[in-house]
CSV table of C-alpha atoms and ligand atoms in Angstrom, one decimal:
chain,number,residue,atom,x,y,z
A,1,MET,CA,148.6,81.6,138.2
A,2,GLU,CA,149.9,84.7,140.2
A,3,GLU,CA,152.9,85.0,137.7
A,4,GLU,CA,150.7,84.6,134.6
A,5,LEU,CA,148.5,87.4,135.8
A,6,ILE,CA,151.6,89.7,136.4
A,7,GLN,CA,152.7,89.0,132.9
A,8,ILE,CA,149.4,89.6,131.5
A,9,LYS,CA,149.4,93.2,133.3
A,10,ASN,CA,153.0,94.0,132.1
A,11,SER,CA,152.4,93.1,128.6
A,12,ALA,CA,148.8,94.9,128.3
A,13,VAL,CA,150.3,98.0,130.2
A,14,SER,CA,153.3,98.2,127.6
A,15,LEU,CA,150.9,97.8,124.4
A,16,ILE,CA,148.7,100.3,125.5
A,17,LEU,CA,151.3,102.8,126.2
A,18,ASP,CA,152.5,102.2,122.5
A,19,ALA,CA,149.2,102.5,121.1
A,20,LYS,CA,148.8,105.4,118.6
A,21,ASP,CA,145.1,106.0,118.5
A,22,LYS,CA,141.5,105.2,119.9
A,23,GLU,CA,141.0,102.1,117.4
A,24,GLU,CA,144.1,100.5,118.7
A,25,LEU,CA,143.0,101.1,122.3
A,26,TRP,CA,139.7,99.6,121.4
A,27,ASP,CA,141.5,96.4,119.9
A,28,LEU,CA,143.6,96.1,123.1
A,29,LYS,CA,140.8,96.1,125.3
A,30,ILE,CA,139.1,93.2,123.5
A,31,ARG,CA,142.3,91.4,123.5
A,32,PHE,CA,142.7,91.5,127.2
A,33,LEU,CA,139.4,92.3,128.8
A,34,GLY,CA,137.1,90.7,126.1
A,35,ARG,CA,135.1,87.6,126.5
A,36,ASN,CA,137.8,85.6,124.9
A,37,GLY,CA,140.5,87.9,126.3
A,38,ARG,CA,143.6,86.9,127.9
A,39,PHE,CA,142.9,88.1,131.2
A,40,THR,CA,139.2,86.7,131.2
A,41,GLN,CA,140.5,83.4,130.2
A,42,ALA,CA,143.1,83.3,132.8
A,43,ILE,CA,140.6,84.1,135.7
A,44,LYS,CA,138.6,81.2,134.8
A,45,GLU,CA,141.3,79.1,136.2
A,46,LEU,CA,140.6,80.7,139.8
A,47,SER,CA,138.2,78.0,140.7
A,48,LYS,CA,140.6,75.4,140.2
A,49,LEU,CA,142.9,76.9,142.9
A,50,PRO,CA,142.9,75.6,146.4
A,51,LYS,CA,140.5,77.5,148.7
A,52,GLU,CA,143.1,79.3,150.9
A,53,LYS,CA,145.0,80.6,147.8
A,54,ARG,CA,141.7,82.1,146.1
A,55,PRO,CA,141.3,85.4,147.9
A,56,GLU,CA,144.9,86.5,147.5
A,57,ILE,CA,144.9,85.7,143.8
A,58,GLY,CA,141.3,87.2,143.5
A,59,ARG,CA,142.8,90.4,145.0
A,60,LEU,CA,145.7,90.4,142.4
A,61,ALA,CA,143.2,89.6,139.6
A,62,ASN,CA,141.3,92.8,140.5
A,63,GLU,CA,144.2,94.9,140.7
A,64,VAL,CA,145.4,93.8,137.2
A,65,LYS,CA,142.0,94.5,135.6
A,66,ASN,CA,142.0,97.8,137.3
A,67,THR,CA,145.4,98.6,136.1
A,68,ILE,CA,144.6,97.8,132.6
A,69,GLU,CA,141.3,99.7,132.5
A,70,GLU,CA,142.8,102.8,134.1
A,71,THR,CA,145.8,102.7,131.7
A,72,ILE,CA,143.7,102.4,128.8
A,73,SER,CA,141.5,105.5,129.8
A,74,GLU,CA,144.5,107.7,130.6
A,75,LYS,CA,146.1,106.8,127.3
A,76,GLU,CA,142.7,107.5,125.6
A,77,SER,CA,142.5,111.0,127.1
A,78,GLN,CA,146.2,111.4,125.9
A,79,VAL,CA,145.6,110.5,122.2
A,80,THR,CA,142.4,112.6,122.1
A,81,LYS,CA,144.5,115.6,123.4
A,82,GLN,CA,147.2,114.8,120.9
A,83,ARG,CA,144.8,114.6,118.0
A,84,GLY,CA,143.1,117.9,118.7
A,85,ARG,CA,146.6,119.4,119.1
A,86,GLU,CA,147.6,118.1,115.5
A,87,LEU,CA,144.3,119.3,114.0
A,88,LYS,CA,144.9,122.7,115.4
A,89,GLU,CA,148.3,122.8,113.7
A,90,LYS,CA,146.6,121.8,110.3
A,91,ILE,CA,143.5,123.9,110.5
A,92,ASP,CA,143.9,127.6,110.4
A,93,THR,CA,140.5,128.8,112.4
A,94,THR,CA,141.2,132.4,111.2
A,95,ILE,CA,140.8,131.7,107.6
A,96,PRO,CA,137.3,133.1,107.0
A,97,GLY,CA,134.7,130.5,105.7
A,98,ILE,CA,133.4,129.9,102.2
A,99,ARG,CA,130.2,131.5,101.9
A,100,PRO,CA,127.6,128.9,100.5
A,101,PRO,CA,126.2,130.5,97.3
A,102,ILE,CA,122.6,132.0,97.8
A,103,GLY,CA,120.0,132.2,95.1
A,104,HIS,CA,117.7,135.1,94.6
A,105,LEU,CA,114.5,136.0,92.9
A,106,HIS,CA,114.3,135.6,89.1
A,107,PRO,CA,114.0,139.1,87.5
A,108,VAL,CA,110.2,138.3,86.4
A,109,SER,CA,109.5,137.5,90.1
A,110,GLN,CA,111.4,140.5,91.2
A,111,VAL,CA,109.2,142.7,89.0
A,112,LEU,CA,106.0,140.9,89.6
A,113,TYR,CA,106.5,141.4,93.4
A,114,ASP,CA,106.9,145.2,92.7
A,115,VAL,CA,103.6,145.1,90.5
A,116,VAL,CA,101.5,143.5,93.2
A,117,ASP,CA,103.0,145.9,96.0
A,118,VAL,CA,101.9,149.0,93.7
A,119,PHE,CA,98.5,147.8,93.1
A,120,LYS,CA,98.1,146.6,96.8
A,121,SER,CA,98.7,150.2,97.6
A,122,LEU,CA,95.8,151.3,95.6
A,123,GLY,CA,93.4,148.7,97.2
A,124,PHE,CA,93.6,145.8,94.6
A,125,GLN,CA,93.4,142.2,95.7
A,126,ALA,CA,95.5,139.6,94.0
A,127,ALA,CA,93.8,136.2,92.5
A,128,ASP,CA,94.9,133.2,90.8
A,129,GLY,CA,93.4,131.0,88.1
A,130,PRO,CA,93.8,127.8,86.0
A,131,GLU,CA,96.4,127.7,83.1
A,132,ILE,CA,94.1,125.2,81.4
A,133,GLU,CA,91.1,127.1,80.6
A,134,THR,CA,87.8,126.6,78.8
A,135,ASP,CA,86.9,128.1,75.4
A,136,TYR,CA,83.9,129.7,77.2
A,137,TYR,CA,86.0,131.8,79.7
A,138,ASN,CA,88.8,132.3,77.3
A,139,PHE,CA,86.7,133.8,74.5
A,140,GLU,CA,83.0,133.3,74.5
A,141,VAL,CA,82.2,135.4,77.8
A,142,LEU,CA,84.7,138.1,76.7
A,143,ASN,CA,82.3,138.8,73.6
A,144,ILE,CA,84.3,136.7,71.3
A,145,PRO,CA,82.1,134.1,69.8
A,146,LYS,CA,83.1,131.1,67.7
A,147,ASP,CA,83.1,133.0,64.5
A,148,HIS,CA,84.8,136.3,65.8
A,149,PRO,CA,87.9,137.2,63.6
A,150,ALA,CA,89.5,138.3,67.0
A,151,ARG,CA,90.1,134.8,67.6
A,152,ASP,CA,92.9,134.7,65.0
A,153,THR,CA,94.9,137.2,67.0
A,154,GLN,CA,95.2,134.7,69.8
A,155,GLN,CA,97.1,131.9,68.6
A,156,THR,CA,95.5,129.2,70.7
A,157,LEU,CA,96.9,126.0,71.8
A,158,TYR,CA,94.4,123.4,71.8
A,159,LEU,CA,94.5,120.4,74.4
A,160,ASP,CA,93.5,117.0,73.0
A,161,THR,CA,90.2,116.2,74.0
A,162,ARG,CA,89.5,113.0,72.2
A,163,ASN,CA,89.1,110.9,75.3
A,164,ALA,CA,87.1,113.6,77.2
A,165,LYS,CA,83.3,114.3,77.4
A,166,VAL,CA,83.7,117.7,75.8
A,167,ASN,CA,83.4,118.8,72.3
A,168,PRO,CA,86.8,119.2,70.3
A,169,GLY,CA,88.4,122.4,71.0
A,170,GLU,CA,86.6,123.4,74.3
A,171,ILE,CA,89.8,122.9,76.4
A,172,ILE,CA,92.6,125.0,75.9
A,173,LEU,CA,95.9,126.5,77.4
A,174,ARG,CA,94.9,130.3,78.3
A,175,THR,CA,96.1,132.6,75.6
A,176,HIS,CA,95.5,135.7,78.0
A,177,LEU,CA,94.2,136.4,81.5
A,178,SER,CA,91.0,138.3,80.7
A,179,GLY,CA,88.9,135.1,81.2
A,180,MET,CA,89.7,135.9,84.8
A,181,GLN,CA,87.6,139.1,84.7
A,182,ALA,CA,84.3,136.7,84.4
A,183,ARG,CA,85.7,133.9,86.8
A,184,THR,CA,86.2,136.7,89.5
A,185,MET,CA,83.0,138.7,88.7
A,186,GLU,CA,80.9,135.5,88.9
A,187,LYS,CA,81.9,135.0,92.3
A,188,ILE,CA,82.2,138.5,93.8
A,189,LYS,CA,79.7,141.5,93.8
A,190,PRO,CA,80.9,145.0,92.7
A,191,PRO,CA,82.8,147.2,93.9
A,192,LEU,CA,86.0,145.0,93.1
A,193,ARG,CA,89.6,145.6,92.5
A,194,VAL,CA,91.5,142.8,91.4
A,195,ILE,CA,94.8,141.8,89.8
A,196,VAL,CA,95.7,138.4,88.5
A,197,PRO,CA,99.3,137.5,87.6
A,198,GLY,CA,99.7,134.4,85.5
A,199,LYS,CA,101.3,132.6,82.7
A,200,VAL,CA,99.6,132.5,79.2
A,201,PHE,CA,100.6,130.3,76.1
A,202,ARG,CA,100.4,131.2,72.5
A,203,TYR,CA,101.4,129.3,69.3
A,204,GLU,CA,103.6,132.0,68.4
A,205,GLN,CA,106.8,132.6,66.4
A,206,VAL,CA,109.4,133.5,69.0
A,207,ASP,CA,111.4,136.7,68.4
A,208,ALA,CA,113.0,139.3,70.6
A,209,SER,CA,109.7,140.8,71.9
A,210,HIS,CA,107.3,137.8,71.7
A,211,GLY,CA,107.4,134.4,73.4
A,212,PHE,CA,105.2,131.4,73.3
A,213,GLU,CA,104.7,131.3,77.0
A,214,PHE,CA,105.0,134.7,78.9
A,215,TRP,CA,103.9,136.4,81.8
A,216,GLN,CA,100.9,139.0,82.0
A,217,VAL,CA,99.1,140.6,85.0
A,218,GLU,CA,95.5,141.1,84.1
A,219,GLY,CA,93.7,143.9,86.5
A,220,PHE,CA,90.2,145.3,86.5
A,221,MET,CA,88.3,147.5,88.7
A,222,VAL,CA,84.1,147.6,88.9
A,223,ASP,CA,82.3,150.2,90.8
A,224,LYS,CA,79.5,153.0,90.3
A,225,ASN,CA,81.0,155.8,88.1
A,226,VAL,CA,84.1,154.1,87.0
A,227,ARG,CA,85.5,156.3,84.0
A,228,LEU,CA,88.2,156.1,81.4
A,229,THR,CA,90.1,158.9,83.1
A,230,ASP,CA,90.5,156.6,86.2
A,231,LEU,CA,91.8,154.1,83.8
A,232,PHE,CA,94.4,156.5,82.4
A,233,GLY,CA,95.2,157.9,85.8
A,234,ILE,CA,96.0,154.3,87.2
A,235,ILE,CA,98.3,153.3,84.1
A,236,ASP,CA,100.2,156.5,84.3
A,237,TYR,CA,100.6,156.1,88.1
A,238,VAL,CA,101.5,152.5,88.0
A,239,LEU,CA,104.2,152.6,85.1
A,240,ARG,CA,105.9,155.6,86.8
A,241,LYS,CA,106.0,153.8,90.1
A,242,LEU,CA,107.3,150.8,88.5
A,243,MET,CA,109.7,152.1,85.7
A,244,GLY,CA,110.7,155.7,87.0
A,245,GLU,CA,109.1,159.2,86.8
A,246,LYS,CA,111.0,160.1,83.6
A,247,ILE,CA,109.2,157.5,81.4
A,248,LYS,CA,107.3,158.5,78.2
A,249,ILE,CA,103.8,157.1,77.7
A,250,LYS,CA,101.5,157.6,75.1
A,251,PHE,CA,97.7,156.1,74.4
A,252,ALA,CA,96.2,155.1,71.2
A,253,THR,CA,92.5,153.8,70.6
A,254,THR,CA,92.4,150.2,69.7
A,255,ASN,CA,90.0,147.4,69.6
A,256,PHE,CA,89.3,144.3,71.8
A,257,PRO,CA,85.9,142.6,71.8
A,258,PHE,CA,85.5,142.8,75.4
A,259,VAL,CA,86.3,146.3,76.0
A,260,GLU,CA,84.7,149.6,74.7
A,261,PRO,CA,86.6,152.0,74.0
A,262,GLY,CA,89.9,150.0,74.0
A,263,VAL,CA,93.0,151.7,74.7
A,264,ASP,CA,96.6,150.7,74.0
A,265,THR,CA,99.5,152.1,76.3
A,266,TYR,CA,102.9,152.4,74.6
A,267,MET,CA,106.1,153.2,76.6
A,268,GLU,CA,109.1,154.7,74.8
A,269,CYS,CA,111.4,151.7,74.3
A,270,THR,CA,114.1,151.8,76.8
A,271,VAL,CA,116.3,149.5,74.9
A,272,CYS,CA,117.0,152.1,72.0
A,273,LYS,CA,115.7,155.3,73.9
A,274,GLY,CA,113.0,155.7,71.2
A,275,LYS,CA,115.5,155.7,68.3
A,276,GLY,CA,114.2,152.3,66.9
A,277,CYS,CA,115.5,148.8,67.3
A,278,SER,CA,114.7,145.2,66.9
A,279,PHE,CA,112.9,145.0,70.2
A,280,CYS,CA,110.5,147.8,69.3
A,281,LYS,CA,110.3,146.8,65.8
A,282,MET,CA,112.2,150.2,64.9
A,283,SER,CA,109.1,152.3,66.1
A,284,GLY,CA,110.8,153.7,69.3
A,285,TRP,CA,107.8,152.6,71.2
A,286,SER,CA,106.9,149.3,73.1
A,287,GLU,CA,103.3,148.2,73.7
A,288,ILE,CA,103.1,147.4,77.2
A,289,MET,CA,99.5,147.8,78.7
A,290,PRO,CA,96.5,147.2,76.6
A,291,ALA,CA,93.3,148.2,78.4
A,292,GLY,CA,90.0,149.5,78.1
A,293,MET,CA,86.3,150.1,79.7
A,294,ILE,CA,84.7,146.7,80.2
A,295,HIS,CA,82.1,145.9,77.4
A,296,PRO,CA,78.6,146.0,78.7
A,297,ASN,CA,78.2,142.4,77.3
A,298,VAL,CA,80.8,141.1,79.6
A,299,LEU,CA,79.1,142.8,82.4
A,300,LYS,CA,75.8,141.3,81.6
A,301,ALA,CA,77.3,137.9,81.0
A,302,VAL,CA,78.5,137.8,84.7
A,303,GLY,CA,75.1,139.1,86.0
A,304,TYR,CA,76.1,142.7,86.6
A,305,ASP,CA,73.8,145.6,85.9
A,306,SER,CA,75.7,147.5,83.3
A,307,GLN,CA,73.3,150.5,83.8
A,308,LYS,CA,74.5,150.7,87.5
A,309,VAL,CA,78.0,149.6,87.4
A,310,SER,CA,81.0,150.3,85.2
A,311,GLY,CA,84.6,149.2,85.2
A,312,PHE,CA,87.9,149.2,83.5
A,313,ALA,CA,90.4,146.2,82.6
A,314,PHE,CA,94.0,146.1,81.5
A,315,ALA,CA,96.8,143.6,81.0
A,316,ILE,CA,100.5,144.4,81.8
A,317,GLY,CA,102.8,142.3,79.4
A,318,LEU,CA,105.1,141.3,82.4
A,319,SER,CA,107.7,139.7,80.5
A,320,ARG,CA,108.1,142.8,78.3
A,321,LEU,CA,108.0,145.1,81.2
A,322,VAL,CA,111.1,143.0,82.7
A,323,THR,CA,113.0,143.4,79.5
A,324,LEU,CA,112.3,147.2,79.4
A,325,ARG,CA,113.2,147.9,83.0
A,326,TYR,CA,116.4,146.1,82.6
A,327,GLU,CA,117.2,147.4,79.1
A,328,MET,CA,117.5,143.7,77.7
A,329,GLU,CA,117.1,143.6,74.0
A,330,ASP,CA,115.9,140.2,74.2
A,331,LEU,CA,112.7,138.7,75.8
A,332,ARG,CA,114.7,135.2,75.4
A,333,LEU,CA,117.3,136.0,77.8
A,334,LEU,CA,114.9,135.8,80.5
A,335,THR,CA,114.4,132.0,80.1
A,336,ASN,CA,118.1,131.4,78.8
A,337,PRO,CA,119.4,128.5,81.2
A,338,ASP,CA,122.8,130.3,81.3
A,339,LEU,CA,123.1,131.6,85.1
A,340,ARG,CA,125.7,134.3,84.0
A,341,ILE,CA,122.8,136.1,82.7
A,342,ILE,CA,120.2,135.8,85.6
A,343,ASN,CA,123.0,136.2,88.3
A,344,GLN,CA,123.3,139.9,86.9
A,345,PHE,CA,119.8,140.9,88.6
B,401,LIG,N1,93.8,140.1,77.0
B,401,LIG,C1,94.3,140.8,75.8
B,401,LIG,C2,95.4,140.2,75.4
B,401,LIG,O1,96.4,139.5,76.0
B,401,LIG,C3,95.0,142.2,76.6
B,401,LIG,C4,94.0,143.1,77.1
B,401,LIG,C5,93.4,143.9,76.3
B,401,LIG,C6,93.5,142.8,78.3
B,401,LIG,C7,92.7,144.8,76.7
B,401,LIG,C8,92.5,143.8,79.0
B,401,LIG,C9,92.1,144.7,77.9
B,401,LIG,O2,92.1,143.6,80.2
B,401,LIG,O3,91.1,145.8,78.7
B,401,LIG,O4,95.6,139.9,74.1
């Protein structure tokens, strides 16, 4: 037995010292000290020895076990250190790391944030509304009854309502954000200053300056004595803040059923610097901000007294503003999935 224990110790120690890594050491530990290991099996014979021999062999067995365990743990720290040294040789810790690519805001979002900031500085609050809209808010409340020809200018996308409890044509994708004037005014009493950024949808022939899904920012202000000159002042101030002091702006009369009078704001085309190009349809000017004084019928429809308060409303063609700011000659570039385009902003 004594001899066997010494043999176990010698062979364990020599194998441990030859081990190359932690896995090998773990295997050896099981081979010798595990439940079916050589050492464990050997000491099972201890009880068969004559009584007087047992203490001596017992001490030897302990010593063998300790030696195996210590040798394993010493060898383990040795291989760990060795591995560290090897890695250090392979890894150059002075090489700069690889920067993970970081995304950024889409140009439409960048300009939108700027628009919101400018209006906030003028005391406007931002509101949000549904993209799926009713005929009532998109048209009816805005002084555009069912038979009004102005409906033709808003190429409307109708939702299939065959299984809904509404009349056909009642539910649509909003073609503009002006319906939010009524939705907001029904909830809040004047005075109010509100902007509503959002996406609108039209069944439209897509070209360099028209999309079928695009961004607008609707805005409106209602108070005592709000005048057309207030509207001109705000448009002038906001556009210069957003597009630079040097831009050229002009106003023209126009007609929208929900405003009276109606105003069209044009900005000199930045793509061609006023010379005429496909973006501005060769006119040198781009329609950027239609507006007007809110029609008394709209104020009445939401329960305001049009004798006591007045207001103006406007819409910024946000997608168009983005293309004009960055002098992009085509609106469609904004939704092009090629990241080389978007990464330039
Ligand atoms: N909602 C109109 C459109 O998208 C634009 C517009 C015109 C909005 C005049 C207004 C406004 O607030 O006063 O076709």
